[in-house]
PDB file of C-alpha atoms and ligand atoms in Angstrom:
ATOM      1  CA  SER E   1    -109.529 -57.684 -95.257  1.00  0.00           C
ATOM      2  CA  SER E   2    -109.298 -56.692 -91.629  1.00  0.00           C
ATOM      3  CA  ALA E   3    -112.984 -57.575 -91.201  1.00  0.00           C
ATOM      4  CA  ASP E   4    -112.062 -61.322 -91.416  1.00  0.00           C
ATOM      5  CA  GLN E   5    -109.083 -60.882 -89.035  1.00  0.00           C
ATOM      6  CA  LEU E   6    -110.023 -62.142 -85.653  1.00  0.00           C
ATOM      7  CA  VAL E   7    -107.060 -60.309 -84.140  1.00  0.00           C
ATOM      8  CA  ILE E   8    -105.847 -57.119 -85.745  1.00  0.00           C
ATOM      9  CA  PRO E   9    -102.138 -56.317 -85.010  1.00  0.00           C
ATOM     10  CA  SER E  10    -100.947 -52.781 -85.197  1.00  0.00           C
ATOM     11  CA  ARG E  11     -98.030 -50.743 -83.730  1.00  0.00           C
ATOM     12  CA  SER E  12     -97.713 -47.584 -81.558  1.00  0.00           C
ATOM     13  CA  PRO E  13     -96.126 -44.570 -83.299  1.00  0.00           C
ATOM     14  CA  SER E  14     -92.739 -45.309 -81.801  1.00  0.00           C
ATOM     15  CA  ASN E  15     -93.051 -48.933 -83.261  1.00  0.00           C
ATOM     16  CA  LYS E  16     -92.078 -50.393 -79.883  1.00  0.00           C
ATOM     17  CA  VAL E  17     -95.508 -51.468 -78.718  1.00  0.00           C
ATOM     18  CA  SER E  18     -97.459 -54.196 -80.484  1.00  0.00           C
ATOM     19  CA  ILE E  19    -101.144 -53.571 -80.072  1.00  0.00           C
ATOM     20  CA  LEU E  20    -103.411 -56.661 -80.511  1.00  0.00           C
ATOM     21  CA  THR E  21    -107.022 -55.891 -80.956  1.00  0.00           C
ATOM     22  CA  LEU E  22    -109.623 -58.591 -80.609  1.00  0.00           C
ATOM     23  CA  ASN E  23    -111.966 -58.227 -83.558  1.00  0.00           C
ATOM     24  CA  ARG E  24    -115.225 -60.188 -83.406  1.00  0.00           C
ATOM     25  CA  PRO E  25    -117.502 -57.211 -82.649  1.00  0.00           C
ATOM     26  CA  LYS E  26    -120.738 -58.980 -83.668  1.00  0.00           C
ATOM     27  CA  ALA E  27    -120.197 -61.567 -80.960  1.00  0.00           C
ATOM     28  CA  LEU E  28    -118.777 -59.069 -78.393  1.00  0.00           C
ATOM     29  CA  ASN E  29    -115.362 -60.600 -79.003  1.00  0.00           C
ATOM     30  CA  ALA E  30    -116.446 -64.068 -77.751  1.00  0.00           C
ATOM     31  CA  LEU E  31    -113.307 -66.101 -77.497  1.00  0.00           C
ATOM     32  CA  SER E  32    -113.684 -68.862 -79.966  1.00  0.00           C
ATOM     33  CA  THR E  33    -110.919 -71.337 -80.587  1.00  0.00           C
ATOM     34  CA  PRO E  34    -109.929 -69.724 -83.908  1.00  0.00           C
ATOM     35  CA  LEU E  35    -109.740 -66.322 -82.175  1.00  0.00           C
ATOM     36  CA  PHE E  36    -107.447 -67.704 -79.508  1.00  0.00           C
ATOM     37  CA  GLN E  37    -105.316 -69.441 -82.105  1.00  0.00           C
ATOM     38  CA  ALA E  38    -105.009 -65.978 -83.875  1.00  0.00           C
ATOM     39  CA  LEU E  39    -104.111 -64.284 -80.687  1.00  0.00           C
ATOM     40  CA  ASN E  40    -101.495 -66.940 -79.743  1.00  0.00           C
ATOM     41  CA  ALA E  41    -100.020 -66.588 -83.247  1.00  0.00           C
ATOM     42  CA  GLU E  42     -99.745 -62.724 -82.802  1.00  0.00           C
ATOM     43  CA  LEU E  43     -98.247 -63.075 -79.400  1.00  0.00           C
ATOM     44  CA  GLU E  44     -95.576 -65.419 -80.616  1.00  0.00           C
ATOM     45  CA  LYS E  45     -94.772 -62.960 -83.482  1.00  0.00           C
ATOM     46  CA  ALA E  46     -94.544 -60.072 -81.032  1.00  0.00           C
ATOM     47  CA  GLU E  47     -92.383 -62.196 -78.624  1.00  0.00           C
ATOM     48  CA  ALA E  48     -89.994 -63.101 -81.474  1.00  0.00           C
ATOM     49  CA  ASP E  49     -89.746 -59.559 -82.921  1.00  0.00           C
ATOM     50  CA  ASP E  50     -86.762 -57.662 -81.397  1.00  0.00           C
ATOM     51  CA  THR E  51     -88.416 -54.305 -82.193  1.00  0.00           C
ATOM     52  CA  VAL E  52     -91.330 -55.095 -79.996  1.00  0.00           C
ATOM     53  CA  ARG E  53     -90.623 -54.032 -76.382  1.00  0.00           C
ATOM     54  CA  ALA E  54     -94.150 -54.385 -74.872  1.00  0.00           C
ATOM     55  CA  ILE E  55     -97.673 -55.698 -75.897  1.00  0.00           C
ATOM     56  CA  VAL E  56    -101.062 -54.216 -75.460  1.00  0.00           C
ATOM     57  CA  ILE E  57    -104.135 -56.559 -75.605  1.00  0.00           C
ATOM     58  CA  THR E  58    -107.436 -54.925 -76.023  1.00  0.00           C
ATOM     59  CA  GLY E  59    -110.802 -55.284 -77.514  1.00  0.00           C
ATOM     60  CA  GLY E  60    -110.881 -51.530 -78.439  1.00  0.00           C
ATOM     61  CA  GLU E  61    -113.048 -48.808 -76.856  1.00  0.00           C
ATOM     62  CA  LYS E  62    -116.371 -50.710 -76.721  1.00  0.00           C
ATOM     63  CA  VAL E  63    -116.007 -54.280 -75.415  1.00  0.00           C
ATOM     64  CA  PHE E  64    -113.133 -56.487 -74.302  1.00  0.00           C
ATOM     65  CA  ALA E  65    -114.710 -59.916 -74.458  1.00  0.00           C
ATOM     66  CA  ALA E  66    -117.886 -61.350 -73.314  1.00  0.00           C
ATOM     67  CA  GLY E  67    -116.351 -64.753 -72.551  1.00  0.00           C
ATOM     68  CA  ALA E  68    -115.556 -68.018 -74.124  1.00  0.00           C
ATOM     69  CA  ASP E  69    -117.766 -68.757 -77.209  1.00  0.00           C
ATOM     70  CA  ILE E  70    -120.883 -70.241 -75.607  1.00  0.00           C
ATOM     71  CA  LYS E  71    -122.182 -71.420 -78.922  1.00  0.00           C
ATOM     72  CA  GLU E  72    -118.916 -73.311 -79.654  1.00  0.00           C
ATOM     73  CA  MET E  73    -119.001 -74.872 -76.205  1.00  0.00           C
ATOM     74  CA  LYS E  74    -122.709 -75.719 -75.902  1.00  0.00           C
ATOM     75  CA  ASP E  75    -122.631 -79.228 -77.492  1.00  0.00           C
ATOM     76  CA  LYS E  76    -119.059 -80.131 -76.433  1.00  0.00           C
ATOM     77  CA  GLU E  77    -118.796 -83.664 -74.962  1.00  0.00           C
ATOM     78  CA  ILE E  78    -116.231 -84.733 -72.335  1.00  0.00           C
ATOM     79  CA  ALA E  79    -114.235 -86.950 -74.596  1.00  0.00           C
ATOM     80  CA  GLU E  80    -113.607 -84.236 -77.139  1.00  0.00           C
ATOM     81  CA  ALA E  81    -112.853 -81.528 -74.487  1.00  0.00           C
ATOM     82  CA  TYR E  82    -110.334 -83.907 -72.859  1.00  0.00           C
ATOM     83  CA  THR E  83    -108.693 -85.365 -75.913  1.00  0.00           C
ATOM     84  CA  THR E  84    -108.316 -81.895 -77.659  1.00  0.00           C
ATOM     85  CA  ASN E  85    -107.136 -80.384 -74.379  1.00  0.00           C
ATOM     86  CA  PHE E  86    -109.911 -77.717 -74.624  1.00  0.00           C
ATOM     87  CA  LEU E  87    -108.691 -74.456 -73.244  1.00  0.00           C
ATOM     88  CA  GLY E  88    -105.049 -75.825 -72.928  1.00  0.00           C
ATOM     89  CA  SER E  89    -103.753 -73.283 -75.385  1.00  0.00           C
ATOM     90  CA  TRP E  90    -104.993 -70.348 -73.454  1.00  0.00           C
ATOM     91  CA  ASN E  91    -102.042 -70.659 -71.202  1.00  0.00           C
ATOM     92  CA  LYS E  92     -99.853 -69.534 -74.030  1.00  0.00           C
ATOM     93  CA  ILE E  93    -100.003 -65.902 -72.827  1.00  0.00           C
ATOM     94  CA  ALA E  94     -98.487 -66.917 -69.435  1.00  0.00           C
ATOM     95  CA  SER E  95     -95.250 -67.971 -71.245  1.00  0.00           C
ATOM     96  CA  ILE E  96     -94.771 -64.614 -72.978  1.00  0.00           C
ATOM     97  CA  ARG E  97     -91.778 -62.817 -71.435  1.00  0.00           C
ATOM     98  CA  LYS E  98     -92.316 -59.373 -72.776  1.00  0.00           C
ATOM     99  CA  PRO E  99     -94.686 -57.282 -70.644  1.00  0.00           C
ATOM    100  CA  ILE E 100     -98.432 -57.259 -71.577  1.00  0.00           C
ATOM    101  CA  VAL E 101    -100.761 -54.394 -70.692  1.00  0.00           C
ATOM    102  CA  GLY E 102    -104.493 -55.149 -70.914  1.00  0.00           C
ATOM    103  CA  ALA E 103    -106.901 -52.290 -71.972  1.00  0.00           C
ATOM    104  CA  VAL E 104    -110.494 -53.156 -70.957  1.00  0.00           C
ATOM    105  CA  ALA E 105    -113.544 -51.155 -72.012  1.00  0.00           C
ATOM    106  CA  GLY E 106    -117.001 -52.690 -71.734  1.00  0.00           C
ATOM    107  CA  TYR E 107    -117.496 -56.380 -70.949  1.00  0.00           C
ATOM    108  CA  ALA E 108    -114.758 -58.555 -69.642  1.00  0.00           C
ATOM    109  CA  LEU E 109    -116.799 -61.583 -68.656  1.00  0.00           C
ATOM    110  CA  GLY E 110    -116.015 -65.183 -68.051  1.00  0.00           C
ATOM    111  CA  GLY E 111    -113.069 -65.989 -70.236  1.00  0.00           C
ATOM    112  CA  GLY E 112    -112.730 -62.301 -71.139  1.00  0.00           C
ATOM    113  CA  CYS E 113    -112.027 -61.556 -67.359  1.00  0.00           C
ATOM    114  CA  GLU E 114    -109.724 -64.389 -67.190  1.00  0.00           C
ATOM    115  CA  LEU E 115    -107.912 -63.160 -70.464  1.00  0.00           C
ATOM    116  CA  ALA E 116    -107.690 -59.730 -68.720  1.00  0.00           C
ATOM    117  CA  MET E 117    -106.165 -61.310 -65.626  1.00  0.00           C
ATOM    118  CA  LEU E 118    -103.581 -62.988 -67.820  1.00  0.00           C
ATOM    119  CA  CYS E 119    -102.123 -59.612 -68.695  1.00  0.00           C
ATOM    120  CA  ASP E 120     -99.267 -58.191 -66.535  1.00  0.00           C
ATOM    121  CA  ILE E 121    -100.805 -54.766 -66.064  1.00  0.00           C
ATOM    122  CA  LEU E 122    -104.518 -53.996 -66.462  1.00  0.00           C
ATOM    123  CA  ILE E 123    -106.239 -50.657 -67.261  1.00  0.00           C
ATOM    124  CA  ALA E 124    -109.906 -50.206 -67.467  1.00  0.00           C
ATOM    125  CA  THR E 125    -112.552 -47.559 -68.004  1.00  0.00           C
ATOM    126  CA  PRO E 126    -114.654 -46.691 -64.954  1.00  0.00           C
ATOM    127  CA  LYS E 127    -117.716 -48.346 -66.550  1.00  0.00           C
ATOM    128  CA  ALA E 128    -115.980 -51.485 -67.630  1.00  0.00           C
ATOM    129  CA  THR E 129    -117.694 -54.674 -66.443  1.00  0.00           C
ATOM    130  CA  PHE E 130    -115.792 -57.528 -64.947  1.00  0.00           C
ATOM    131  CA  GLY E 131    -117.452 -60.804 -63.957  1.00  0.00           C
ATOM    132  CA  GLN E 132    -117.315 -64.590 -63.845  1.00  0.00           C
ATOM    133  CA  PRO E 133    -120.874 -65.393 -64.890  1.00  0.00           C
ATOM    134  CA  GLU E 134    -120.195 -69.133 -65.565  1.00  0.00           C
ATOM    135  CA  ILE E 135    -122.317 -70.305 -62.721  1.00  0.00           C
ATOM    136  CA  SER E 136    -125.390 -69.099 -64.652  1.00  0.00           C
ATOM    137  CA  LEU E 137    -124.401 -71.421 -67.455  1.00  0.00           C
ATOM    138  CA  GLY E 138    -123.997 -74.514 -65.232  1.00  0.00           C
ATOM    139  CA  ILE E 139    -120.104 -74.372 -65.340  1.00  0.00           C
ATOM    140  CA  ILE E 140    -117.274 -72.601 -63.436  1.00  0.00           C
ATOM    141  CA  PRO E 141    -114.414 -70.541 -64.598  1.00  0.00           C
ATOM    142  CA  GLY E 142    -111.837 -72.631 -66.626  1.00  0.00           C
ATOM    143  CA  MET E 143    -108.924 -70.354 -67.200  1.00  0.00           C
ATOM    144  CA  GLY E 144    -107.827 -68.986 -63.962  1.00  0.00           C
ATOM    145  CA  GLY E 145    -111.047 -67.326 -62.652  1.00  0.00           C
ATOM    146  CA  SER E 146    -110.991 -69.223 -59.444  1.00  0.00           C
ATOM    147  CA  GLN E 147    -107.279 -68.931 -59.032  1.00  0.00           C
ATOM    148  CA  ARG E 148    -105.866 -65.741 -60.338  1.00  0.00           C
ATOM    149  CA  LEU E 149    -109.072 -63.802 -59.315  1.00  0.00           C
ATOM    150  CA  THR E 150    -108.713 -65.126 -55.666  1.00  0.00           C
ATOM    151  CA  SER E 151    -105.080 -64.005 -55.463  1.00  0.00           C
ATOM    152  CA  LEU E 152    -105.975 -60.666 -56.864  1.00  0.00           C
ATOM    153  CA  VAL E 153    -109.101 -59.728 -54.806  1.00  0.00           C
ATOM    154  CA  GLY E 154    -109.135 -62.213 -52.012  1.00  0.00           C
ATOM    155  CA  LYS E 155    -111.320 -65.184 -51.110  1.00  0.00           C
ATOM    156  CA  THR E 156    -114.600 -63.576 -50.063  1.00  0.00           C
ATOM    157  CA  ARG E 157    -114.821 -61.277 -53.118  1.00  0.00           C
ATOM    158  CA  ALA E 158    -113.759 -64.145 -55.499  1.00  0.00           C
ATOM    159  CA  MET E 159    -116.433 -66.457 -53.959  1.00  0.00           C
ATOM    160  CA  ASP E 160    -119.040 -63.658 -54.289  1.00  0.00           C
ATOM    161  CA  MET E 161    -118.151 -63.261 -58.112  1.00  0.00           C
ATOM    162  CA  VAL E 162    -117.817 -66.966 -58.741  1.00  0.00           C
ATOM    163  CA  LEU E 163    -120.855 -68.179 -56.905  1.00  0.00           C
ATOM    164  CA  THR E 164    -123.370 -65.338 -57.569  1.00  0.00           C
ATOM    165  CA  GLY E 165    -122.040 -64.199 -60.953  1.00  0.00           C
ATOM    166  CA  ARG E 166    -121.758 -60.719 -59.431  1.00  0.00           C
ATOM    167  CA  LYS E 167    -120.492 -58.209 -61.894  1.00  0.00           C
ATOM    168  CA  ILE E 168    -118.351 -55.199 -60.778  1.00  0.00           C
ATOM    169  CA  ASP E 169    -117.395 -52.018 -62.674  1.00  0.00           C
ATOM    170  CA  GLY E 170    -113.957 -50.630 -63.410  1.00  0.00           C
ATOM    171  CA  LEU E 171    -113.852 -48.433 -60.461  1.00  0.00           C
ATOM    172  CA  THR E 172    -114.641 -51.249 -58.071  1.00  0.00           C
ATOM    173  CA  ALA E 173    -112.076 -53.455 -59.810  1.00  0.00           C
ATOM    174  CA  GLU E 174    -109.472 -50.836 -59.146  1.00  0.00           C
ATOM    175  CA  ARG E 175    -110.504 -50.589 -55.450  1.00  0.00           C
ATOM    176  CA  TRP E 176    -110.312 -54.394 -55.260  1.00  0.00           C
ATOM    177  CA  GLY E 177    -106.800 -54.640 -56.888  1.00  0.00           C
ATOM    178  CA  LEU E 178    -108.116 -56.329 -59.985  1.00  0.00           C
ATOM    179  CA  VAL E 179    -106.872 -53.443 -62.195  1.00  0.00           C
ATOM    180  CA  SER E 180    -104.046 -51.009 -61.642  1.00  0.00           C
ATOM    181  CA  ARG E 181    -105.472 -47.916 -63.286  1.00  0.00           C
ATOM    182  CA  VAL E 182    -108.761 -46.549 -64.474  1.00  0.00           C
ATOM    183  CA  THR E 183    -109.166 -43.905 -67.135  1.00  0.00           C
ATOM    184  CA  GLU E 184    -110.940 -40.584 -66.598  1.00  0.00           C
ATOM    185  CA  GLU E 185    -114.348 -40.376 -68.204  1.00  0.00           C
ATOM    186  CA  GLY E 186    -114.019 -39.968 -71.981  1.00  0.00           C
ATOM    187  CA  GLN E 187    -110.322 -40.902 -72.094  1.00  0.00           C
ATOM    188  CA  SER E 188    -109.188 -43.614 -74.516  1.00  0.00           C
ATOM    189  CA  VAL E 189    -108.323 -46.764 -72.560  1.00  0.00           C
ATOM    190  CA  VAL E 190    -106.164 -48.040 -75.502  1.00  0.00           C
ATOM    191  CA  GLU E 191    -104.191 -44.783 -75.688  1.00  0.00           C
ATOM    192  CA  GLU E 192    -103.527 -45.032 -71.864  1.00  0.00           C
ATOM    193  CA  ALA E 193    -102.467 -48.669 -72.126  1.00  0.00           C
ATOM    194  CA  VAL E 194    -100.101 -47.746 -74.936  1.00  0.00           C
ATOM    195  CA  LYS E 195     -98.684 -44.895 -72.829  1.00  0.00           C
ATOM    196  CA  VAL E 196     -97.960 -47.215 -69.994  1.00  0.00           C
ATOM    197  CA  ALA E 197     -96.429 -49.784 -72.420  1.00  0.00           C
ATOM    198  CA  GLU E 198     -94.301 -47.017 -73.927  1.00  0.00           C
ATOM    199  CA  THR E 199     -92.981 -46.213 -70.565  1.00  0.00           C
ATOM    200  CA  ILE E 200     -91.951 -49.790 -70.109  1.00  0.00           C
ATOM    201  CA  ALA E 201     -90.474 -49.834 -73.660  1.00  0.00           C
ATOM    202  CA  GLY E 202     -88.300 -46.832 -72.596  1.00  0.00           C
ATOM    203  CA  PHE E 203     -86.412 -48.973 -70.183  1.00  0.00           C
ATOM    204  CA  GLY E 204     -83.676 -51.543 -70.647  1.00  0.00           C
ATOM    205  CA  LYS E 205     -84.907 -54.791 -71.910  1.00  0.00           C
ATOM    206  CA  VAL E 206     -82.990 -57.091 -69.517  1.00  0.00           C
ATOM    207  CA  ALA E 207     -84.155 -55.348 -66.399  1.00  0.00           C
ATOM    208  CA  VAL E 208     -87.828 -55.289 -67.601  1.00  0.00           C
ATOM    209  CA  GLN E 209     -87.706 -59.062 -68.235  1.00  0.00           C
ATOM    210  CA  ALA E 210     -86.160 -59.690 -64.898  1.00  0.00           C
ATOM    211  CA  GLY E 211     -88.803 -57.563 -63.251  1.00  0.00           C
ATOM    212  CA  LYS E 212     -91.662 -59.492 -64.832  1.00  0.00           C
ATOM    213  CA  GLU E 213     -89.948 -62.831 -63.960  1.00  0.00           C
ATOM    214  CA  ALA E 214     -89.480 -61.864 -60.398  1.00  0.00           C
ATOM    215  CA  VAL E 215     -93.034 -60.579 -59.783  1.00  0.00           C
ATOM    216  CA  ASN E 216     -94.476 -63.697 -61.488  1.00  0.00           C
ATOM    217  CA  ALA E 217     -92.380 -65.888 -59.208  1.00  0.00           C
ATOM    218  CA  SER E 218     -94.074 -64.525 -56.285  1.00  0.00           C
ATOM    219  CA  LEU E 219     -97.283 -66.148 -57.406  1.00  0.00           C
ATOM    220  CA  ASP E 220     -95.814 -69.620 -57.630  1.00  0.00           C
ATOM    221  CA  LEU E 221     -93.081 -69.884 -54.966  1.00  0.00           C
ATOM    222  CA  PRO E 222     -92.974 -69.869 -51.253  1.00  0.00           C
ATOM    223  CA  LEU E 223     -91.595 -66.562 -49.954  1.00  0.00           C
ATOM    224  CA  GLU E 224     -88.097 -67.810 -49.125  1.00  0.00           C
ATOM    225  CA  GLN E 225     -87.555 -69.331 -52.738  1.00  0.00           C
ATOM    226  CA  GLY E 226     -89.153 -66.199 -54.214  1.00  0.00           C
ATOM    227  CA  LEU E 227     -86.768 -63.926 -52.330  1.00  0.00           C
ATOM    228  CA  ARG E 228     -83.829 -65.964 -53.329  1.00  0.00           C
ATOM    229  CA  LEU E 229     -84.837 -65.965 -56.977  1.00  0.00           C
ATOM    230  CA  GLU E 230     -85.142 -62.161 -56.704  1.00  0.00           C
ATOM    231  CA  ARG E 231     -81.858 -61.691 -55.104  1.00  0.00           C
ATOM    232  CA  ARG E 232     -80.171 -63.816 -57.768  1.00  0.00           C
ATOM    233  CA  LEU E 233     -81.841 -61.892 -60.602  1.00  0.00           C
ATOM    234  CA  PHE E 234     -80.872 -58.616 -58.780  1.00  0.00           C
ATOM    235  CA  GLN E 235     -77.249 -59.652 -58.419  1.00  0.00           C
ATOM    236  CA  GLN E 236     -77.040 -60.844 -62.080  1.00  0.00           C
ATOM    237  CA  LEU E 237     -78.115 -57.428 -63.261  1.00  0.00           C
ATOM    238  CA  PHE E 238     -74.804 -56.069 -62.000  1.00  0.00           C
ATOM    239  CA  ALA E 239     -73.252 -58.004 -64.970  1.00  0.00           C
ATOM    240  CA  THR E 240     -75.205 -55.769 -67.472  1.00  0.00           C
ATOM    241  CA  GLN E 241     -74.077 -52.662 -69.173  1.00  0.00           C
ATOM    242  CA  ASP E 242     -77.505 -51.115 -68.516  1.00  0.00           C
ATOM    243  CA  GLN E 243     -76.866 -51.253 -64.680  1.00  0.00           C
ATOM    244  CA  LYS E 244     -73.428 -49.456 -65.224  1.00  0.00           C
ATOM    245  CA  GLU E 245     -75.124 -46.958 -67.549  1.00  0.00           C
ATOM    246  CA  GLY E 246     -78.266 -46.435 -65.444  1.00  0.00           C
ATOM    247  CA  MET E 247     -76.246 -45.724 -62.338  1.00  0.00           C
ATOM    248  CA  ALA E 248     -73.550 -43.611 -64.059  1.00  0.00           C
ATOM    249  CA  ALA E 249     -76.212 -41.558 -65.695  1.00  0.00           C
ATOM    250  CA  PHE E 250     -77.877 -40.826 -62.305  1.00  0.00           C
ATOM    251  CA  ALA E 251     -74.472 -39.759 -60.908  1.00  0.00           C
ATOM    252  CA  GLU E 252     -73.726 -37.596 -63.893  1.00  0.00           C
ATOM    253  CA  LYS E 253     -77.253 -36.092 -63.860  1.00  0.00           C
ATOM    254  CA  ARG E 254     -78.021 -37.079 -67.359  1.00  0.00           C
ATOM    255  CA  LYS E 255     -80.416 -39.450 -69.107  1.00  0.00           C
ATOM    256  CA  PRO E 256     -79.308 -43.032 -69.554  1.00  0.00           C
ATOM    257  CA  THR E 257     -78.948 -44.645 -72.974  1.00  0.00           C
ATOM    258  CA  TRP E 258     -79.866 -48.309 -72.703  1.00  0.00           C
ATOM    259  CA  SER E 259     -78.042 -50.854 -74.774  1.00  0.00           C
ATOM    260  CA  ASP E 260     -80.180 -53.872 -73.664  1.00  0.00           C
ATOM    261  CA  LYS E 261     -76.984 -55.647 -72.698  1.00  0.00           C
TER     262      LYS E 261
HETATM  263  C1  LIG Z 301    -120.998 -66.526 -77.869  1.00  0.00           C
HETATM  264  C2  LIG Z 301    -121.816 -64.339 -77.533  1.00  0.00           C
HETATM  265  C3  LIG Z 301    -121.288 -64.391 -76.276  1.00  0.00           C
HETATM  266  C4  LIG Z 301    -120.460 -65.573 -75.743  1.00  0.00           C
HETATM  267  C5  LIG Z 301    -122.364 -62.515 -76.541  1.00  0.00           C
HETATM  268  N1  LIG Z 301    -122.425 -63.191 -77.657  1.00  0.00           N
HETATM  269  N2  LIG Z 301    -121.473 -63.197 -75.645  1.00  0.00           N
HETATM  270  N3  LIG Z 301    -121.787 -65.447 -78.307  1.00  0.00           N
HETATM  271  N4  LIG Z 301    -120.409 -66.570 -76.725  1.00  0.00           N
HETATM  272  N5  LIG Z 301    -119.902 -65.562 -74.657  1.00  0.00           N
HETATM  273  C6  LIG Z 301    -123.245 -62.843 -78.956  1.00  0.00           C
HETATM  274  C7  LIG Z 301    -124.775 -62.921 -78.616  1.00  0.00           C
HETATM  275  O1  LIG Z 301    -125.175 -64.156 -78.814  1.00  0.00           O
HETATM  276  C8  LIG Z 301    -125.258 -62.016 -79.653  1.00  0.00           C
HETATM  277  O2  LIG Z 301    -125.262 -62.738 -80.959  1.00  0.00           O
HETATM  278  C9  LIG Z 301    -124.201 -60.901 -79.799  1.00  0.00           C
HETATM  279  O3  LIG Z 301    -123.046 -61.492 -79.123  1.00  0.00           O
HETATM  280  C10 LIG Z 301    -124.549 -59.693 -78.998  1.00  0.00           C
HETATM  281  O4  LIG Z 301    -124.905 -60.137 -77.612  1.00  0.00           O
HETATM  282  P1  LIG Z 301    -126.317 -59.712 -76.902  1.00  0.00           P
HETATM  283  O5  LIG Z 301    -126.480 -60.714 -75.944  1.00  0.00           O
HETATM  284  O6  LIG Z 301    -127.388 -59.495 -77.927  1.00  0.00           O
HETATM  285  O7  LIG Z 301    -125.906 -58.291 -76.226  1.00  0.00           O
HETATM  286  P2  LIG Z 301    -126.497 -57.614 -75.030  1.00  0.00           P
HETATM  287  O8  LIG Z 301    -127.870 -57.792 -74.893  1.00  0.00           O
HETATM  288  O9  LIG Z 301    -125.875 -56.281 -74.964  1.00  0.00           O
HETATM  289  O10 LIG Z 301    -125.872 -58.480 -73.728  1.00  0.00           O
HETATM  290  C11 LIG Z 301    -124.469 -58.395 -73.499  1.00  0.00           C
HETATM  291  C12 LIG Z 301    -124.072 -59.543 -72.562  1.00  0.00           C
HETATM  292  C13 LIG Z 301    -124.597 -60.911 -72.988  1.00  0.00           C
HETATM  293  C14 LIG Z 301    -124.586 -59.187 -71.157  1.00  0.00           C
HETATM  294  C15 LIG Z 301    -122.517 -59.566 -72.429  1.00  0.00           C
HETATM  295  O11 LIG Z 301    -124.222 -61.123 -74.365  1.00  0.00           O
HETATM  296  C16 LIG Z 301    -124.055 -62.096 -72.265  1.00  0.00           C
HETATM  297  O12 LIG Z 301    -124.637 -62.306 -71.126  1.00  0.00           O
HETATM  298  N6  LIG Z 301    -123.152 -62.780 -72.754  1.00  0.00           N
HETATM  299  C17 LIG Z 301    -122.569 -64.042 -72.189  1.00  0.00           C
HETATM  300  C18 LIG Z 301    -121.653 -63.698 -71.078  1.00  0.00           C
HETATM  301  C19 LIG Z 301    -121.144 -64.938 -70.509  1.00  0.00           C
HETATM  302  O13 LIG Z 301    -121.945 -65.671 -69.826  1.00  0.00           O
HETATM  303  N7  LIG Z 301    -119.824 -65.214 -70.491  1.00  0.00           N
HETATM  304  C20 LIG Z 301    -119.242 -66.314 -69.950  1.00  0.00           C
HETATM  305  C21 LIG Z 301    -119.112 -67.429 -70.965  1.00  0.00           C
HETATM  306  S1  LIG Z 301    -118.543 -68.880 -70.418  1.00  0.00           S
HETATM  307  P3  LIG Z 301    -126.449 -62.730 -81.954  1.00  0.00           P
HETATM  308  O14 LIG Z 301    -126.156 -63.648 -83.017  1.00  0.00           O
HETATM  309  O15 LIG Z 301    -127.666 -63.119 -81.184  1.00  0.00           O
HETATM  310  O16 LIG Z 301    -126.554 -61.240 -82.340  1.00  0.00           O
HETATM  311  C22 LIG Z 301    -116.842 -68.686 -70.254  1.00  0.00           C
HETATM  312  C23 LIG Z 301    -116.210 -69.853 -69.698  1.00  0.00           C
HETATM  313  C24 LIG Z 301    -114.730 -69.595 -69.649  1.00  0.00           C
HETATM  314  O17 LIG Z 301    -116.309 -67.721 -70.603  1.00  0.00           O
HETATM  315  C25 LIG Z 301    -114.070 -70.913 -69.383  1.00  0.00           C
HETATM  316  C26 LIG Z 301    -112.628 -70.751 -69.595  1.00  0.00           C
HETATM  317  C27 LIG Z 301    -112.247 -70.116 -70.772  1.00  0.00           C
END
């Protein structure tokens, strides 16, 4: 039954958006290893399925995720953490080439905040709660909270969150650049995220993938190399039918029909 499923997959009405809902409500969606394995498996399925054009990751309208599973971690020893490469599989999301929209309501703490930051586009409710409270557990963020957070919000705000455990709401997260949109009071964050994902799903697949690749390159590469990669991808798109179609449609004042070629 769906009560036993740690991640519930569903589709948008158009069938183009795979919606992955974290489902451990009694533990505020604490990210246990089995939950992460389930999420990775669903992400791989969505990546391999040609009908899926974009992915939404959410915990629903109440809670995103209150962090890695503290009860699972509490007795962990260094040898086990190291030899089993604890948290190593969390990076799987970063290798997904389809666009991922995160929808955050309620807590996105610790690993939950880090999971949110692994999404390409992030949408939150105004009252969502983002934070890296690891310091209060005697640890630090382990899945990007010190790296991705810093590049999103800047050093002094990242230090503030990581060293004091300061929590911020969705509106502040938008102001700081951690999320790109906040919902209106009472609006469904999942529906908003699906709308954004549907918008992306309405464009040509090749250009969408190239856009994601190019933006991600800016996080890893020095400017000159990033610009070169962008220019090469841009030039290569002139070999696609979608470029011909997109520009012809503009000139002919009609809607383009994408062929994904
Ligand atoms: C395991 C958790 C959990 C977590 C909540 N629960 N967060 N279990 N791991 N991260 C469980 C609680 O134990 C409780 O279970 C149930 O969920 C409901 O939580 P309550 O605490 O009763 O709810 P509430 O009083 O509303 O407080 C909500 C909360 C608090 C403020 C979010 O739960 C909290 O502080 N959680 C921990 C947040 C945190 O420190 N996250 C960072 C984790 S470290 P029972 O069985 O008692 O009902 C981390 C490291 C990442 O993420 C490293 C890289 C991945």
